[in-house]
PDB file of C-alpha atoms in Angstrom:
ATOM      1  CA  MET V   5       1.514  -7.170  20.935  1.00  0.00           C
ATOM      2  CA  SER V   6       1.279  -9.323  17.794  1.00  0.00           C
ATOM      3  CA  ILE V   7       0.491  -7.676  14.479  1.00  0.00           C
ATOM      4  CA  HIS V   8      -0.826  -9.037  11.202  1.00  0.00           C
ATOM      5  CA  VAL V   9       0.130  -6.803   8.254  1.00  0.00           C
ATOM      6  CA  PHE V  10      -1.671  -6.832   4.899  1.00  0.00           C
ATOM      7  CA  PHE V  11      -0.087  -4.493   2.354  1.00  0.00           C
ATOM      8  CA  ASP V  12      -1.952  -3.492  -0.814  1.00  0.00           C
ATOM      9  CA  ASN V  13       1.003  -2.442  -2.948  1.00  0.00           C
ATOM     10  CA  SER V  14      -0.961  -0.995  -5.873  1.00  0.00           C
ATOM     11  CA  ASN V  15      -3.066   1.229  -3.635  1.00  0.00           C
ATOM     12  CA  ILE V  16      -0.059   2.532  -1.718  1.00  0.00           C
ATOM     13  CA  TRP V  17       1.863   3.178  -4.937  1.00  0.00           C
ATOM     14  CA  GLY V  18      -1.076   5.049  -6.452  1.00  0.00           C
ATOM     15  CA  GLY V  19      -1.552   7.116  -3.304  1.00  0.00           C
ATOM     16  CA  ALA V  20       2.108   8.124  -3.278  1.00  0.00           C
ATOM     17  CA  GLN V  21       1.711   9.352  -6.848  1.00  0.00           C
ATOM     18  CA  SER V  22      -1.247  11.491  -5.757  1.00  0.00           C
ATOM     19  CA  VAL V  23       0.907  13.154  -3.109  1.00  0.00           C
ATOM     20  CA  ARG V  24       3.775  13.597  -5.575  1.00  0.00           C
ATOM     21  CA  SER V  25       1.518  15.529  -7.941  1.00  0.00           C
ATOM     22  CA  LEU V  26       0.851  18.011  -5.138  1.00  0.00           C
ATOM     23  CA  VAL V  27       4.206  18.141  -3.343  1.00  0.00           C
ATOM     24  CA  GLU V  28       6.613  17.627  -6.268  1.00  0.00           C
ATOM     25  CA  PRO V  29       4.631  18.413  -9.432  1.00  0.00           C
ATOM     26  CA  ASP V  30       7.799  18.793 -11.516  1.00  0.00           C
ATOM     27  CA  VAL V  31       8.845  15.208 -10.754  1.00  0.00           C
ATOM     28  CA  PRO V  32       7.557  12.758 -13.397  1.00  0.00           C
ATOM     29  CA  TRP V  33       5.643   9.786 -12.054  1.00  0.00           C
ATOM     30  CA  MET V  34       8.242   7.278 -13.256  1.00  0.00           C
ATOM     31  CA  ALA V  35      10.991   8.938 -11.175  1.00  0.00           C
ATOM     32  CA  LEU V  36       9.221   8.435  -7.845  1.00  0.00           C
ATOM     33  CA  ARG V  37      10.138   5.419  -5.738  1.00  0.00           C
ATOM     34  CA  LEU V  38       8.711   4.052  -2.511  1.00  0.00           C
ATOM     35  CA  TYR V  39      11.318   3.437   0.176  1.00  0.00           C
ATOM     36  CA  TYR V  40      10.072   0.166   1.625  1.00  0.00           C
ATOM     37  CA  ARG V  41      12.630  -0.062   4.416  1.00  0.00           C
ATOM     38  CA  ASN V  42      11.162   3.002   6.112  1.00  0.00           C
ATOM     39  CA  LEU V  43       7.601   2.078   5.179  1.00  0.00           C
ATOM     40  CA  PHE V  44       7.910  -1.306   6.856  1.00  0.00           C
ATOM     41  CA  ASP V  45       9.733   0.164   9.868  1.00  0.00           C
ATOM     42  CA  LEU V  46       7.043   2.820  10.277  1.00  0.00           C
ATOM     43  CA  ILE V  47       4.176   0.368  10.092  1.00  0.00           C
ATOM     44  CA  GLU V  48       5.699  -2.457  12.113  1.00  0.00           C
ATOM     45  CA  ASN V  49       7.187  -0.172  14.797  1.00  0.00           C
ATOM     46  CA  GLY V  50       9.280  -2.975  16.282  1.00  0.00           C
ATOM     47  CA  ARG V  51       6.293  -5.171  17.107  1.00  0.00           C
ATOM     48  CA  ASP V  52       5.934  -8.948  16.869  1.00  0.00           C
ATOM     49  CA  LEU V  53       5.121  -9.662  13.202  1.00  0.00           C
ATOM     50  CA  LYS V  54       2.939 -12.783  13.103  1.00  0.00           C
ATOM     51  CA  THR V  55       1.499 -12.390   9.602  1.00  0.00           C
ATOM     52  CA  ALA V  56       2.990 -10.330   6.771  1.00  0.00           C
ATOM     53  CA  ILE V  57       1.470 -10.281   3.296  1.00  0.00           C
ATOM     54  CA  LEU V  58       2.367  -7.928   0.453  1.00  0.00           C
ATOM     55  CA  ALA V  59       0.109  -8.293  -2.577  1.00  0.00           C
ATOM     56  CA  GLY V  60       0.657  -6.756  -5.983  1.00  0.00           C
ATOM     57  CA  SER V  61       0.414  -7.379  -9.689  1.00  0.00           C
ATOM     58  CA  VAL V  62       2.843  -7.988 -12.550  1.00  0.00           C
ATOM     59  CA  PRO V  63       3.923  -6.676 -14.956  1.00  0.00           C
ATOM     60  CA  PRO V  64       5.794  -4.447 -14.372  1.00  0.00           C
ATOM     61  CA  SER V  65       8.345  -6.667 -12.698  1.00  0.00           C
ATOM     62  CA  CYS V  66       9.792  -5.372  -9.427  1.00  0.00           C
ATOM     63  CA  GLU V  67      11.852  -8.366  -8.405  1.00  0.00           C
ATOM     64  CA  GLU V  68      14.210  -6.299  -6.238  1.00  0.00           C
ATOM     65  CA  LEU V  69      11.198  -5.068  -4.246  1.00  0.00           C
ATOM     66  CA  TRP V  70       9.611  -8.498  -3.970  1.00  0.00           C
ATOM     67  CA  GLN V  71      12.875 -10.029  -2.750  1.00  0.00           C
ATOM     68  CA  TYR V  72      13.368  -7.256  -0.189  1.00  0.00           C
ATOM     69  CA  ALA V  73       9.857  -7.904   1.105  1.00  0.00           C
ATOM     70  CA  ARG V  74      10.615 -11.629   1.352  1.00  0.00           C
ATOM     71  CA  ASP V  75      13.804 -10.842   3.252  1.00  0.00           C
ATOM     72  CA  ARG V  76      11.623  -8.878   5.690  1.00  0.00           C
ATOM     73  CA  LYS V  77       9.491 -12.043   6.163  1.00  0.00           C
ATOM     74  CA  TYR V  78       6.620 -10.895   3.946  1.00  0.00           C
ATOM     75  CA  ASN V  79       4.840 -13.384   1.743  1.00  0.00           C
ATOM     76  CA  THR V  80       4.473 -11.837  -1.712  1.00  0.00           C
ATOM     77  CA  ASP V  81       1.243 -12.656  -3.531  1.00  0.00           C
ATOM     78  CA  LEU V  82       1.755 -11.554  -7.137  1.00  0.00           C
ATOM     79  CA  LEU V  83      -1.026 -11.835  -9.691  1.00  0.00           C
ATOM     80  CA  LYS V  84      -0.696 -11.287 -13.424  1.00  0.00           C
ATOM     81  CA  ARG V  85      -2.476  -8.355 -15.012  1.00  0.00           C
ATOM     82  CA  VAL V  86      -4.998  -9.234 -17.715  1.00  0.00           C
ATOM     83  CA  GLU V  87      -6.078  -7.354 -20.812  1.00  0.00           C
ATOM     84  CA  SER V  88      -9.497  -5.727 -20.505  1.00  0.00           C
ATOM     85  CA  ASP V  89     -12.019  -5.250 -23.301  1.00  0.00           C
ATOM     86  CA  ASP V  90     -10.589  -1.803 -24.084  1.00  0.00           C
ATOM     87  CA  GLY V  91      -7.069  -3.172 -24.465  1.00  0.00           C
ATOM     88  CA  ARG V  92      -5.689  -1.922 -21.149  1.00  0.00           C
ATOM     89  CA  MET V  93      -3.864  -4.153 -18.689  1.00  0.00           C
ATOM     90  CA  THR V  94      -5.848  -4.339 -15.463  1.00  0.00           C
ATOM     91  CA  GLU V  95      -5.264  -5.803 -12.037  1.00  0.00           C
ATOM     92  CA  GLN V  96      -7.353  -8.812 -11.094  1.00  0.00           C
ATOM     93  CA  ALA V  97      -8.180 -10.366  -7.700  1.00  0.00           C
ATOM     94  CA  VAL V  98      -5.290  -8.789  -5.742  1.00  0.00           C
ATOM     95  CA  ASP V  99      -7.651  -7.241  -3.187  1.00  0.00           C
ATOM     96  CA  GLU V 100      -9.664 -10.435  -2.889  1.00  0.00           C
ATOM     97  CA  VAL V 101      -6.525 -12.418  -2.041  1.00  0.00           C
ATOM     98  CA  LEU V 102      -5.818 -10.006   0.817  1.00  0.00           C
ATOM     99  CA  HIS V 103      -9.449 -10.174   1.994  1.00  0.00           C
ATOM    100  CA  LEU V 104      -9.222 -13.973   2.137  1.00  0.00           C
ATOM    101  CA  LYS V 105      -5.940 -13.995   4.016  1.00  0.00           C
ATOM    102  CA  ILE V 106      -7.204 -11.472   6.572  1.00  0.00           C
ATOM    103  CA  ALA V 107     -10.121 -13.819   7.249  1.00  0.00           C
ATOM    104  CA  ASN V 108      -7.701 -16.738   7.590  1.00  0.00           C
ATOM    105  CA  ALA V 109      -5.597 -14.837  10.127  1.00  0.00           C
ATOM    106  CA  ILE V 110      -8.648 -13.950  12.210  1.00  0.00           C
ATOM    107  CA  ILE V 111      -9.630 -17.625  12.273  1.00  0.00           C
ATOM    108  CA  ASP V 112      -6.116 -18.930  12.936  1.00  0.00           C
ATOM    109  CA  PHE V 113      -5.500 -16.555  15.850  1.00  0.00           C
ATOM    110  CA  TYR V 114      -9.064 -16.472  17.176  1.00  0.00           C
ATOM    111  CA  GLY V 115      -9.291 -16.184  20.951  1.00  0.00           C
ATOM    112  CA  LEU V 116      -5.688 -15.065  21.433  1.00  0.00           C
ATOM    113  CA  GLU V 117      -5.197 -11.767  23.231  1.00  0.00           C
ATOM    114  CA  SER V 118      -3.344  -8.680  21.956  1.00  0.00           C
ATOM    115  CA  GLN V 119      -3.770  -9.206  18.227  1.00  0.00           C
ATOM    116  CA  THR V 120      -3.717  -6.226  15.865  1.00  0.00           C
ATOM    117  CA  LEU V 121      -4.839  -6.184  12.246  1.00  0.00           C
ATOM    118  CA  VAL V 122      -2.760  -3.722  10.200  1.00  0.00           C
ATOM    119  CA  VAL V 123      -4.288  -2.899   6.817  1.00  0.00           C
ATOM    120  CA  VAL V 124      -2.035  -0.860   4.514  1.00  0.00           C
ATOM    121  CA  THR V 125      -4.524   0.544   2.007  1.00  0.00           C
ATOM    122  CA  GLY V 126      -7.229   3.150   1.753  1.00  0.00           C
ATOM    123  CA  ASP V 127      -9.476   1.045  -0.462  1.00  0.00           C
ATOM    124  CA  GLY V 128     -13.001   0.870   0.905  1.00  0.00           C
ATOM    125  CA  LYS V 129     -14.774  -0.778  -2.011  1.00  0.00           C
ATOM    126  CA  THR V 130     -16.800  -3.976  -1.808  1.00  0.00           C
ATOM    127  CA  SER V 131     -15.673  -6.441  -4.459  1.00  0.00           C
ATOM    128  CA  ASP V 132     -17.825  -8.374  -6.901  1.00  0.00           C
ATOM    129  CA  PHE V 133     -17.536 -11.263  -4.454  1.00  0.00           C
ATOM    130  CA  ASP V 134     -18.934  -9.244  -1.518  1.00  0.00           C
ATOM    131  CA  THR V 135     -15.559  -8.943   0.204  1.00  0.00           C
ATOM    132  CA  GLY V 136     -13.745  -5.784   1.224  1.00  0.00           C
ATOM    133  CA  PHE V 137     -11.188  -4.387   3.623  1.00  0.00           C
ATOM    134  CA  PRO V 138     -13.858  -2.612   5.744  1.00  0.00           C
ATOM    135  CA  ILE V 139     -15.823  -5.868   6.003  1.00  0.00           C
ATOM    136  CA  GLN V 140     -12.764  -7.752   7.235  1.00  0.00           C
ATOM    137  CA  ILE V 141     -11.899  -4.943   9.638  1.00  0.00           C
ATOM    138  CA  GLU V 142     -15.353  -5.254  11.188  1.00  0.00           C
ATOM    139  CA  ARG V 143     -14.788  -8.983  11.575  1.00  0.00           C
ATOM    140  CA  ALA V 144     -11.467  -8.372  13.323  1.00  0.00           C
ATOM    141  CA  LEU V 145     -13.077  -5.899  15.711  1.00  0.00           C
ATOM    142  CA  LYS V 146     -15.845  -8.404  16.509  1.00  0.00           C
ATOM    143  CA  ALA V 147     -13.121 -10.939  17.308  1.00  0.00           C
ATOM    144  CA  GLY V 148     -11.657  -8.531  19.867  1.00  0.00           C
ATOM    145  CA  TRP V 149      -8.705  -7.329  17.806  1.00  0.00           C
ATOM    146  CA  GLU V 150      -7.226  -3.859  17.560  1.00  0.00           C
ATOM    147  CA  VAL V 151      -7.085  -2.406  14.034  1.00  0.00           C
ATOM    148  CA  GLU V 152      -4.781   0.048  12.257  1.00  0.00           C
ATOM    149  CA  VAL V 153      -5.327   1.490   8.793  1.00  0.00           C
ATOM    150  CA  TRP V 154      -2.402   3.112   6.986  1.00  0.00           C
ATOM    151  CA  SER V 155      -3.286   5.141   3.914  1.00  0.00           C
ATOM    152  CA  TRP V 156      -2.510   8.214   1.850  1.00  0.00           C
ATOM    153  CA  GLU V 157      -5.120  10.950   2.294  1.00  0.00           C
ATOM    154  CA  GLN V 158      -6.320  11.018  -1.309  1.00  0.00           C
ATOM    155  CA  THR V 159      -6.829   7.264  -1.592  1.00  0.00           C
ATOM    156  CA  LEU V 160      -8.542   6.820   1.773  1.00  0.00           C
ATOM    157  CA  SER V 161     -12.246   5.939   1.709  1.00  0.00           C
ATOM    158  CA  ARG V 162     -12.575   8.245   4.675  1.00  0.00           C
ATOM    159  CA  ARG V 163     -16.312   8.109   5.296  1.00  0.00           C
ATOM    160  CA  ARG V 164     -16.374   4.304   5.234  1.00  0.00           C
ATOM    161  CA  TYR V 165     -13.441   3.885   7.571  1.00  0.00           C
ATOM    162  CA  GLU V 166     -14.368   6.686   9.942  1.00  0.00           C
ATOM    163  CA  THR V 167     -17.820   5.154  10.393  1.00  0.00           C
ATOM    164  CA  ILE V 168     -16.223   1.911  11.539  1.00  0.00           C
ATOM    165  CA  GLN V 169     -13.714   3.788  13.692  1.00  0.00           C
ATOM    166  CA  ALA V 170     -16.493   5.695  15.473  1.00  0.00           C
ATOM    167  CA  ALA V 171     -18.141   2.421  16.463  1.00  0.00           C
ATOM    168  CA  SER V 172     -14.902   0.709  17.546  1.00  0.00           C
ATOM    169  CA  ASN V 173     -14.687   2.088  21.094  1.00  0.00           C
ATOM    170  CA  GLY V 174     -11.176   3.359  20.404  1.00  0.00           C
ATOM    171  CA  ARG V 175      -9.873   0.046  19.045  1.00  0.00           C
ATOM    172  CA  MET V 176      -9.314   1.314  15.492  1.00  0.00           C
ATOM    173  CA  LYS V 177      -6.792   3.912  14.406  1.00  0.00           C
ATOM    174  CA  ILE V 178      -6.372   5.601  11.023  1.00  0.00           C
ATOM    175  CA  ASN V 179      -2.811   6.667  10.154  1.00  0.00           C
ATOM    176  CA  ILE V 180      -2.187   9.100   7.285  1.00  0.00           C
ATOM    177  CA  LEU V 181       1.013   8.443   5.345  1.00  0.00           C
ATOM    178  CA  ASP V 182       1.153  11.956   3.859  1.00  0.00           C
ATOM    179  CA  TYR V 183       2.972  13.153   6.991  1.00  0.00           C
ATOM    180  CA  HIS V 184       5.769  10.684   6.171  1.00  0.00           C
ATOM    181  CA  TYR V 185       5.962  11.290   2.412  1.00  0.00           C
ATOM    182  CA  LEU V 186       9.564  12.530   2.372  1.00  0.00           C
ATOM    183  CA  SER V 187      10.757   9.672   4.590  1.00  0.00           C
ATOM    184  CA  THR V 188       8.960   6.893   2.683  1.00  0.00           C
ATOM    185  CA  THR V 189       9.701   7.994  -0.896  1.00  0.00           C
ATOM    186  CA  PHE V 190      12.671   9.165  -2.923  1.00  0.00           C
ATOM    187  CA  VAL V 191      13.283  10.465  -6.443  1.00  0.00           C
ATOM    188  CA  ARG V 192      15.582   8.606  -8.789  1.00  0.00           C
ATOM    189  CA  GLY V 193      17.267  11.328 -10.750  1.00  0.00           C
ATOM    190  CA  GLY V 194      18.149  11.061 -14.407  1.00  0.00           C
ATOM    191  CA  GLU V 195      17.074  12.045 -17.887  1.00  0.00           C
ATOM    192  CA  TYR V 196      13.371  11.680 -18.636  1.00  0.00           C
ATOM    193  CA  TYR V 197      11.099  12.809 -21.432  1.00  0.00           C
ATOM    194  CA  GLU V 198       7.545  13.829 -22.134  1.00  0.00           C
ATOM    195  CA  LYS V 199       5.835  13.966 -25.507  1.00  0.00           C
ATOM    196  CA  ASP V 200       4.453  17.246 -26.814  1.00  0.00           C
ATOM    197  CA  GLU V 201       1.167  17.573 -28.714  1.00  0.00           C
ATOM    198  CA  MET V 202       2.916  16.501 -31.899  1.00  0.00           C
ATOM    199  CA  GLY V 203       4.357  13.383 -30.282  1.00  0.00           C
ATOM    200  CA  LYS V 204       7.908  14.740 -30.151  1.00  0.00           C
ATOM    201  CA  LYS V 205       9.964  13.716 -27.136  1.00  0.00           C
ATOM    202  CA  ILE V 206      11.027  16.588 -24.899  1.00  0.00           C
ATOM    203  CA  TYR V 207      13.919  15.542 -22.668  1.00  0.00           C
ATOM    204  CA  PHE V 208      14.683  16.987 -19.253  1.00  0.00           C
ATOM    205  CA  THR V 209      16.831  16.111 -16.253  1.00  0.00           C
ATOM    206  CA  ILE V 210      15.548  15.465 -12.741  1.00  0.00           C
ATOM    207  CA  PRO V 211      17.919  15.559  -9.735  1.00  0.00           C
ATOM    208  CA  ASN V 212      17.976  12.882  -7.075  1.00  0.00           C
ATOM    209  CA  ARG V 213      15.993  13.395  -3.900  1.00  0.00           C
ATOM    210  CA  ILE V 214      17.227  11.207  -1.090  1.00  0.00           C
ATOM    211  CA  VAL V 215      14.922   9.796   1.507  1.00  0.00           C
ATOM    212  CA  GLN V 216      14.690  11.587   4.843  1.00  0.00           C
ATOM    213  CA  PRO V 217      14.997   9.664   8.103  1.00  0.00           C
ATOM    214  CA  LEU V 218      11.836   8.707   9.940  1.00  0.00           C
TER     215      LEU V 218
END
């Protein structure tokens, strides 16, 4: 079976942080790392990888991650964050790039048997350009594809995706990453700090947590 993987890095990173706040509340957000080797192995499951796209935004720079993804045959689509009206740096058009490339894959492999769309995100929103992961999933199902969604529980647009799943005649599967949290993340130990109400830095030490095997 051939698979076409589209990985929304920002959504998966944010979802992992949501799980961290529940499972490891004493671990600061900046100490948590995703372990992409196991994430990719879990999602790909030894299948024939025809399309592999990992999309994210910069800064911050994660060149070691991007290069590892390239070594795993993923194309990395990296878009620069822009400053919003309130002065915050915001992500722009990352989802839309993935929506477009999903559509391209469906067209390029149209009519071929045993194709599976693998969407690694829980985002169910429709963009300002009337695109969205659920919309592209419906297109893949109409083209006769199987579909897999991989998401953390707290970032999954459950109602939207479960509605599509119910109408898919068993051709769509939702996979929850929470069950694999300890095997797809690790904690980089070291000295960290938080600021108190007066702005004073309070330092503390966090131990390493190694990744568990899948």
